[in-house]
Amino acid sequence: MSTDSVELRPRRSVLYMPGANERALEKAKTIDADALILDLEDSVSPDAKEEGRANVVAAVRSGEYGHRELAIRVNSIGTQWHDDDVTAASEAGPDAILVPKVESAEQVQGLVAAMEAAGAPEHTQLWAMIETPRALLHAEEIAAAHERLTVIVMGTNDVVNETYGLHVPGRNAVVLTSLAWTLLAVRAAGKVIIDGVYNDVKDPEGFEAEARQGREMGFDGKTLIHPSQVEPANVAFSPSEADVERAEGMIAAFEEAAQEKKGVATYKNKMIEELHIRDAKRILAFAEALQGR
């Protein structure tokens, strides 16, 4: 599977939707999120797991979610629901199956084998959550374990919980280290990485600040817990008009310099090299992908 096509698919806003809540699944058809995670794990109580599984399978098969990428989050490896979740999700054929608490390359390979055994179509990717100390220490091998694994999702709440830390504005040092460490591992593997959730849905300013932080660090998007977070996430992870104009200007200046046999160019008093042009082309390609939605 080409990572180029994966990178160009917008995943600015990735909204969790509870799988046992049929009204929420219906409402999701009208929310302008790039991707939806139809959840069978944390948001579904043990006595509603089977109902939730049936709901998300029906949602995926409905074909009524438009441009939105659909991922089913199954219960974690070792739980009593995991195997049936993976089988049902594979048969439904969503865009992706998201597995929480993945901790090793061997688990990734086992998950791919289970998906293939259950008949998952080729377009169904594997997404994995990194959210435990063990997973963080093995992030590079997890990210590179199999080409079918295309997206890593950060589980920042679990990182805080399992390191006995605190939730603080701007995020604590361990969380920031975990984010940076995993981002490096994922980029080394040529994959996509999505930032964790922001818990306070009544604090839009705090959410916007954290979304900007995630974009500045290099994340492709952010996981969300409420529809009100979709628009600010889309804004934070989209190139602005100024970004697009600057990218176009840099490319034009560099091409003009190339015609003069120069390896560098100047744009608005700043030196432009090949690495800047790669970034500019990535911005324009992403802006084009957004227009094509």
mmCIF file of C-alpha atoms in Angstrom:
data_model
loop_
_atom_site.group_PDB
_atom_site.id
_atom_site.type_symbol
_atom_site.label_atom_id
_atom_site.label_comp_id
_atom_site.label_asym_id
_atom_site.label_seq_id
_atom_site.Cartn_x
_atom_site.Cartn_y
_atom_site.Cartn_z
ATOM 1 C CA MET A 1 0.000 0.000 0.000
ATOM 2 C CA SER A 2 1.436 3.372 -0.992
ATOM 3 C CA THR A 3 2.007 5.769 1.865
ATOM 4 C CA ASP A 4 1.764 8.682 -0.572
ATOM 5 C CA SER A 5 -1.985 8.136 -1.031
ATOM 6 C CA VAL A 6 -2.440 7.759 2.724
ATOM 7 C CA GLU A 7 -0.679 11.048 3.488
ATOM 8 C CA LEU A 8 -2.838 13.040 1.099
ATOM 9 C CA ARG A 9 -6.121 11.944 2.650
ATOM 10 C CA PRO A 10 -7.258 14.639 5.098
ATOM 11 C CA ARG A 11 -7.456 13.438 8.673
ATOM 12 C CA ARG A 12 -7.577 16.803 10.403
ATOM 13 C CA SER A 13 -10.626 15.925 12.517
ATOM 14 C CA VAL A 14 -11.113 12.334 13.666
ATOM 15 C CA LEU A 15 -14.268 12.112 15.777
ATOM 16 C CA TYR A 16 -15.106 9.261 18.145
ATOM 17 C CA MET A 17 -18.754 8.143 17.967
ATOM 18 C CA PRO A 18 -20.228 5.640 20.471
ATOM 19 C CA GLY A 19 -21.179 2.466 18.646
ATOM 20 C CA ALA A 20 -24.123 1.638 20.894
ATOM 21 C CA ASN A 21 -25.796 5.014 20.319
ATOM 22 C CA GLU A 22 -27.817 4.804 17.103
ATOM 23 C CA ARG A 23 -28.818 8.489 17.280
ATOM 24 C CA ALA A 24 -25.166 9.509 17.457
ATOM 25 C CA LEU A 25 -24.304 7.316 14.487
ATOM 26 C CA GLU A 26 -27.122 8.921 12.516
ATOM 27 C CA LYS A 27 -26.031 12.448 13.504
ATOM 28 C CA ALA A 28 -22.483 11.659 12.400
ATOM 29 C CA LYS A 29 -23.675 11.624 8.786
ATOM 30 C CA THR A 30 -24.098 15.410 8.999
ATOM 31 C CA ILE A 31 -20.879 16.320 10.850
ATOM 32 C CA ASP A 32 -18.049 17.718 8.739
ATOM 33 C CA ALA A 33 -15.332 15.533 10.245
ATOM 34 C CA ASP A 34 -12.697 14.058 7.960
ATOM 35 C CA ALA A 35 -12.935 10.718 9.734
ATOM 36 C CA LEU A 36 -15.189 8.951 12.221
ATOM 37 C CA ILE A 37 -14.115 6.303 14.716
ATOM 38 C CA LEU A 38 -17.155 4.123 15.373
ATOM 39 C CA ASP A 39 -16.278 2.968 18.848
ATOM 40 C CA LEU A 40 -16.814 -0.429 20.448
ATOM 41 C CA GLU A 41 -14.354 0.077 23.297
ATOM 42 C CA ASP A 42 -14.472 2.737 26.025
ATOM 43 C CA SER A 43 -17.797 4.353 25.103
ATOM 44 C CA VAL A 44 -19.716 1.044 25.058
ATOM 45 C CA SER A 45 -20.657 -0.706 28.311
ATOM 46 C CA PRO A 46 -20.038 -4.462 28.606
ATOM 47 C CA ASP A 47 -23.741 -5.285 28.332
ATOM 48 C CA ALA A 48 -24.037 -3.274 25.092
ATOM 49 C CA LYS A 49 -21.014 -4.665 23.232
ATOM 50 C CA GLU A 50 -22.970 -6.936 20.883
ATOM 51 C CA GLU A 51 -25.541 -4.240 20.137
ATOM 52 C CA GLY A 52 -22.762 -1.768 19.420
ATOM 53 C CA ARG A 53 -21.021 -4.227 17.114
ATOM 54 C CA ALA A 54 -24.202 -4.715 15.091
ATOM 55 C CA ASN A 55 -24.760 -0.950 14.924
ATOM 56 C CA VAL A 56 -21.318 -0.071 13.578
ATOM 57 C CA VAL A 57 -21.379 -2.881 11.034
ATOM 58 C CA ALA A 58 -24.729 -1.610 9.761
ATOM 59 C CA ALA A 59 -23.380 1.957 9.682
ATOM 60 C CA VAL A 60 -20.379 0.979 7.576
ATOM 61 C CA ARG A 61 -22.499 -1.062 5.191
ATOM 62 C CA SER A 62 -25.030 1.752 4.766
ATOM 63 C CA GLY A 63 -22.745 3.769 2.496
ATOM 64 C CA GLU A 64 -24.353 6.959 3.865
ATOM 65 C CA TYR A 65 -21.334 8.754 5.327
ATOM 66 C CA GLY A 66 -20.127 10.565 2.226
ATOM 67 C CA HIS A 67 -16.505 11.725 2.233
ATOM 68 C CA ARG A 68 -15.969 10.693 5.851
ATOM 69 C CA GLU A 69 -13.390 7.996 6.433
ATOM 70 C CA LEU A 70 -14.841 5.274 8.660
ATOM 71 C CA ALA A 71 -12.800 3.361 11.203
ATOM 72 C CA ILE A 72 -14.177 0.820 13.658
ATOM 73 C CA ARG A 73 -12.395 0.787 17.025
ATOM 74 C CA VAL A 74 -12.507 -2.752 18.368
ATOM 75 C CA ASN A 75 -11.889 -3.864 21.924
ATOM 76 C CA SER A 76 -8.275 -4.506 22.855
ATOM 77 C CA ILE A 77 -6.333 -7.716 22.395
ATOM 78 C CA GLY A 78 -7.078 -10.242 25.132
ATOM 79 C CA THR A 79 -10.576 -9.013 25.952
ATOM 80 C CA GLN A 80 -13.538 -11.341 25.509
ATOM 81 C CA TRP A 81 -14.902 -9.193 22.672
ATOM 82 C CA HIS A 82 -11.756 -8.648 20.612
ATOM 83 C CA ASP A 83 -11.865 -11.643 18.278
ATOM 84 C CA ASP A 84 -15.549 -11.226 17.407
ATOM 85 C CA ASP A 85 -15.027 -7.490 16.919
ATOM 86 C CA VAL A 86 -12.163 -8.025 14.471
ATOM 87 C CA THR A 87 -14.106 -10.646 12.545
ATOM 88 C CA ALA A 88 -17.245 -8.500 12.273
ATOM 89 C CA ALA A 89 -15.288 -5.373 11.388
ATOM 90 C CA SER A 90 -13.254 -7.195 8.755
ATOM 91 C CA GLU A 91 -16.391 -8.576 7.147
ATOM 92 C CA ALA A 92 -17.990 -5.110 7.129
ATOM 93 C CA GLY A 93 -15.001 -3.659 5.296
ATOM 94 C CA PRO A 94 -14.612 -0.127 6.751
ATOM 95 C CA ASP A 95 -11.762 2.125 5.711
ATOM 96 C CA ALA A 96 -9.871 1.033 8.808
ATOM 97 C CA ILE A 97 -9.922 -1.080 11.940
ATOM 98 C CA LEU A 98 -8.469 0.733 14.963
ATOM 99 C CA VAL A 99 -7.007 -1.423 17.719
ATOM 100 C CA PRO A 100 -6.275 0.094 21.161
ATOM 101 C CA LYS A 101 -3.262 -0.651 23.337
ATOM 102 C CA VAL A 102 -1.070 -2.210 20.666
ATOM 103 C CA GLU A 103 2.327 -2.869 22.243
ATOM 104 C CA SER A 104 4.525 -4.782 19.799
ATOM 105 C CA ALA A 105 5.322 -5.532 16.177
ATOM 106 C CA GLU A 106 4.231 -9.116 16.780
ATOM 107 C CA GLN A 107 0.772 -7.906 17.766
ATOM 108 C CA VAL A 108 0.549 -5.832 14.585
ATOM 109 C CA GLN A 109 1.438 -8.852 12.488
ATOM 110 C CA GLY A 110 -1.099 -10.975 14.340
ATOM 111 C CA LEU A 111 -3.801 -8.368 13.794
ATOM 112 C CA VAL A 112 -3.098 -8.259 10.060
ATOM 113 C CA ALA A 113 -3.265 -12.043 9.911
ATOM 114 C CA ALA A 114 -6.597 -12.009 11.768
ATOM 115 C CA MET A 115 -8.016 -9.392 9.398
ATOM 116 C CA GLU A 116 -6.931 -11.372 6.371
ATOM 117 C CA ALA A 117 -8.352 -14.601 7.804
ATOM 118 C CA ALA A 118 -11.689 -12.845 8.351
ATOM 119 C CA GLY A 119 -11.769 -11.618 4.758
ATOM 120 C CA ALA A 120 -11.021 -7.915 5.256
ATOM 121 C CA PRO A 121 -10.985 -6.239 1.829
ATOM 122 C CA GLU A 122 -7.713 -4.754 0.615
ATOM 123 C CA HIS A 123 -8.880 -1.182 1.232
ATOM 124 C CA THR A 124 -9.382 -1.803 4.967
ATOM 125 C CA GLN A 125 -6.303 -0.469 6.732
ATOM 126 C CA LEU A 126 -5.082 -1.247 10.215
ATOM 127 C CA TRP A 127 -4.777 1.676 12.618
ATOM 128 C CA ALA A 128 -3.112 1.218 16.007
ATOM 129 C CA MET A 129 -3.285 3.188 19.236
ATOM 130 C CA ILE A 130 -0.087 3.849 21.152
ATOM 131 C CA GLU A 131 -1.022 4.622 24.745
ATOM 132 C CA THR A 132 1.081 2.593 27.178
ATOM 133 C CA PRO A 133 4.692 2.858 28.367
ATOM 134 C CA ARG A 134 5.544 -0.452 26.696
ATOM 135 C CA ALA A 135 4.092 0.727 23.392
ATOM 136 C CA LEU A 136 5.958 4.028 23.587
ATOM 137 C CA LEU A 137 9.265 2.228 24.124
ATOM 138 C CA HIS A 138 8.564 0.122 21.011
ATOM 139 C CA ALA A 139 6.954 2.810 18.848
ATOM 140 C CA GLU A 140 9.426 2.528 15.980
ATOM 141 C CA GLU A 141 9.021 -1.227 15.528
ATOM 142 C CA ILE A 142 5.230 -0.980 15.869
ATOM 143 C CA ALA A 143 4.968 1.729 13.217
ATOM 144 C CA ALA A 144 7.156 -0.223 10.778
ATOM 145 C CA ALA A 145 5.713 -3.669 11.504
ATOM 146 C CA HIS A 146 3.488 -4.030 8.419
ATOM 147 C CA GLU A 147 2.483 -1.979 5.374
ATOM 148 C CA ARG A 148 -1.197 -2.490 6.184
ATOM 149 C CA LEU A 149 -0.693 -0.439 9.340
ATOM 150 C CA THR A 150 -1.011 3.101 8.017
ATOM 151 C CA VAL A 151 -2.099 5.306 10.928
ATOM 152 C CA ILE A 152 -0.985 5.625 14.537
ATOM 153 C CA VAL A 153 -3.436 7.237 16.978
ATOM 154 C CA MET A 154 -2.125 8.638 20.249
ATOM 155 C CA GLY A 155 -3.989 7.665 23.402
ATOM 156 C CA THR A 156 -2.870 10.558 25.580
ATOM 157 C CA ASN A 157 -5.380 9.967 28.382
ATOM 158 C CA ASP A 158 -3.948 6.502 28.917
ATOM 159 C CA VAL A 159 -0.400 7.840 28.770
ATOM 160 C CA VAL A 160 -1.224 10.201 31.643
ATOM 161 C CA ASN A 161 -3.015 7.457 33.567
ATOM 162 C CA GLU A 162 -0.319 4.819 33.192
ATOM 163 C CA THR A 163 2.524 7.174 34.084
ATOM 164 C CA TYR A 164 0.653 8.515 37.157
ATOM 165 C CA GLY A 165 0.814 12.019 35.721
ATOM 166 C CA LEU A 166 -1.575 14.952 35.758
ATOM 167 C CA HIS A 167 -3.569 16.679 33.037
ATOM 168 C CA VAL A 168 -2.226 20.237 32.831
ATOM 169 C CA PRO A 169 -2.597 23.107 30.339
ATOM 170 C CA GLY A 170 -0.072 22.681 27.544
ATOM 171 C CA ARG A 171 0.353 18.995 28.540
ATOM 172 C CA ASN A 172 2.910 17.646 30.953
ATOM 173 C CA ALA A 173 6.496 16.832 30.036
ATOM 174 C CA VAL A 174 5.949 13.073 29.789
ATOM 175 C CA VAL A 175 3.026 13.494 27.395
ATOM 176 C CA LEU A 176 4.970 15.942 25.228
ATOM 177 C CA THR A 177 7.943 13.583 25.186
ATOM 178 C CA SER A 178 5.647 10.688 24.270
ATOM 179 C CA LEU A 179 4.088 12.684 21.442
ATOM 180 C CA ALA A 180 7.436 13.762 20.023
ATOM 181 C CA TRP A 181 9.002 10.314 20.380
ATOM 182 C CA THR A 182 6.127 8.568 18.645
ATOM 183 C CA LEU A 183 5.903 11.191 15.916
ATOM 184 C CA LEU A 184 9.561 10.585 15.052
ATOM 185 C CA ALA A 185 8.968 6.835 14.919
ATOM 186 C CA VAL A 186 5.913 7.200 12.713
ATOM 187 C CA ARG A 187 7.578 9.622 10.304
ATOM 188 C CA ALA A 188 10.565 7.276 10.037
ATOM 189 C CA ALA A 189 8.123 4.584 8.906
ATOM 190 C CA GLY A 190 6.381 6.930 6.437
ATOM 191 C CA LYS A 191 3.015 6.667 8.168
ATOM 192 C CA VAL A 192 0.305 9.032 9.489
ATOM 193 C CA ILE A 193 -0.053 10.088 13.133
ATOM 194 C CA ILE A 194 -3.123 11.553 14.886
ATOM 195 C CA ASP A 195 -2.915 13.505 18.146
ATOM 196 C CA GLY A 196 -4.900 12.511 21.248
ATOM 197 C CA VAL A 197 -8.141 13.988 22.573
ATOM 198 C CA TYR A 198 -8.819 17.165 24.543
ATOM 199 C CA ASN A 199 -11.130 16.332 27.438
ATOM 200 C CA ASP A 200 -12.873 19.612 28.302
ATOM 201 C CA VAL A 201 -15.587 20.215 25.701
ATOM 202 C CA LYS A 202 -16.534 23.468 27.488
ATOM 203 C CA ASP A 203 -13.093 24.986 26.917
ATOM 204 C CA PRO A 204 -12.849 25.943 23.227
ATOM 205 C CA GLU A 205 -9.844 28.199 23.788
ATOM 206 C CA GLY A 206 -7.935 25.381 25.446
ATOM 207 C CA PHE A 207 -8.850 23.024 22.620
ATOM 208 C CA GLU A 208 -7.717 25.475 19.954
ATOM 209 C CA ALA A 209 -4.402 25.992 21.739
ATOM 210 C CA GLU A 210 -3.778 22.259 21.978
ATOM 211 C CA ALA A 211 -4.767 21.709 18.330
ATOM 212 C CA ARG A 212 -2.291 24.410 17.275
ATOM 213 C CA GLN A 213 0.336 22.742 19.413
ATOM 214 C CA GLY A 214 -0.310 19.431 17.687
ATOM 215 C CA ARG A 215 -0.043 21.012 14.251
ATOM 216 C CA GLU A 216 3.178 22.807 15.212
ATOM 217 C CA MET A 217 4.635 19.477 16.326
ATOM 218 C CA GLY A 218 3.777 17.900 12.981
ATOM 219 C CA PHE A 219 0.663 15.817 13.627
ATOM 220 C CA ASP A 220 -1.728 15.145 10.737
ATOM 221 C CA GLY A 221 -4.860 15.757 12.797
ATOM 222 C CA LYS A 222 -6.519 15.316 16.162
ATOM 223 C CA THR A 223 -8.929 12.835 17.676
ATOM 224 C CA LEU A 224 -12.081 14.483 19.014
ATOM 225 C CA ILE A 225 -14.791 13.670 21.549
ATOM 226 C CA HIS A 226 -17.444 16.235 20.596
ATOM 227 C CA PRO A 227 -18.795 17.657 17.319
ATOM 228 C CA SER A 228 -18.032 21.204 18.511
ATOM 229 C CA GLN A 229 -14.329 20.379 18.185
ATOM 230 C CA VAL A 230 -14.543 19.504 14.482
ATOM 231 C CA GLU A 231 -14.420 22.979 12.950
ATOM 232 C CA PRO A 232 -11.510 24.292 15.045
ATOM 233 C CA ALA A 233 -9.570 21.087 14.320
ATOM 234 C CA ASN A 234 -10.194 21.486 10.604
ATOM 235 C CA VAL A 235 -8.933 25.060 10.796
ATOM 236 C CA ALA A 236 -5.863 24.201 12.866
ATOM 237 C CA PHE A 237 -4.702 21.421 10.557
ATOM 238 C CA SER A 238 -5.514 23.130 7.235
ATOM 239 C CA PRO A 239 -3.134 25.351 5.300
ATOM 240 C CA SER A 240 -4.330 28.954 5.386
ATOM 241 C CA GLU A 241 -4.659 31.149 2.309
ATOM 242 C CA ALA A 242 -1.387 32.768 3.340
ATOM 243 C CA ASP A 243 0.266 29.337 3.568
ATOM 244 C CA VAL A 244 -0.879 28.468 0.046
ATOM 245 C CA GLU A 245 0.219 31.835 -1.344
ATOM 246 C CA ARG A 246 3.635 31.485 0.296
ATOM 247 C CA ALA A 247 4.046 27.926 -1.036
ATOM 248 C CA GLU A 248 3.214 29.020 -4.563
ATOM 249 C CA GLY A 249 5.610 31.967 -4.311
ATOM 250 C CA MET A 250 8.444 29.802 -3.023
ATOM 251 C CA ILE A 251 8.023 27.278 -5.813
ATOM 252 C CA ALA A 252 7.944 30.013 -8.455
ATOM 253 C CA ALA A 253 11.087 31.646 -7.027
ATOM 254 C CA PHE A 254 12.914 28.321 -6.851
ATOM 255 C CA GLU A 255 11.993 27.396 -10.425
ATOM 256 C CA GLU A 256 13.225 30.786 -11.628
ATOM 257 C CA ALA A 257 16.517 30.252 -9.777
ATOM 258 C CA ALA A 258 16.843 26.764 -11.276
ATOM 259 C CA GLN A 259 16.590 28.226 -14.754
ATOM 260 C CA GLU A 260 19.574 30.384 -13.829
ATOM 261 C CA LYS A 261 21.485 27.265 -12.681
ATOM 262 C CA LYS A 262 21.196 28.219 -9.018
ATOM 263 C CA GLY A 263 20.616 25.674 -6.256
ATOM 264 C CA VAL A 264 18.985 28.122 -3.856
ATOM 265 C CA ALA A 265 16.561 31.008 -4.214
ATOM 266 C CA THR A 266 15.303 33.961 -2.208
ATOM 267 C CA TYR A 267 11.646 34.572 -1.425
ATOM 268 C CA LYS A 268 10.617 37.568 0.695
ATOM 269 C CA ASN A 269 14.179 37.949 1.961
ATOM 270 C CA LYS A 270 14.463 34.309 3.042
ATOM 271 C CA MET A 271 16.682 31.665 1.508
ATOM 272 C CA ILE A 272 14.794 28.808 -0.166
ATOM 273 C CA GLU A 273 16.331 25.358 -0.613
ATOM 274 C CA GLU A 274 15.043 22.048 -1.943
ATOM 275 C CA LEU A 275 13.734 21.019 1.488
ATOM 276 C CA HIS A 276 11.526 24.119 1.585
ATOM 277 C CA ILE A 277 10.146 23.231 -1.826
ATOM 278 C CA ARG A 278 9.243 19.728 -0.695
ATOM 279 C CA ASP A 279 7.254 21.271 2.153
ATOM 280 C CA ALA A 280 5.623 23.792 -0.202
ATOM 281 C CA LYS A 281 4.559 21.050 -2.594
ATOM 282 C CA ARG A 282 3.121 19.056 0.302
ATOM 283 C CA ILE A 283 1.061 22.084 1.377
ATOM 284 C CA LEU A 284 -0.322 22.588 -2.123
ATOM 285 C CA ALA A 285 -1.110 18.896 -2.552
ATOM 286 C CA PHE A 286 -2.990 18.879 0.759
ATOM 287 C CA ALA A 287 -4.911 22.036 -0.159
ATOM 288 C CA GLU A 288 -5.886 20.371 -3.442
ATOM 289 C CA ALA A 289 -7.021 17.253 -1.610
ATOM 290 C CA LEU A 290 -9.282 19.379 0.592
ATOM 291 C CA GLN A 291 -10.861 21.029 -2.448
ATOM 292 C CA GLY A 292 -11.529 17.609 -3.938
ATOM 293 C CA ARG A 293 -13.588 16.392 -0.991
#
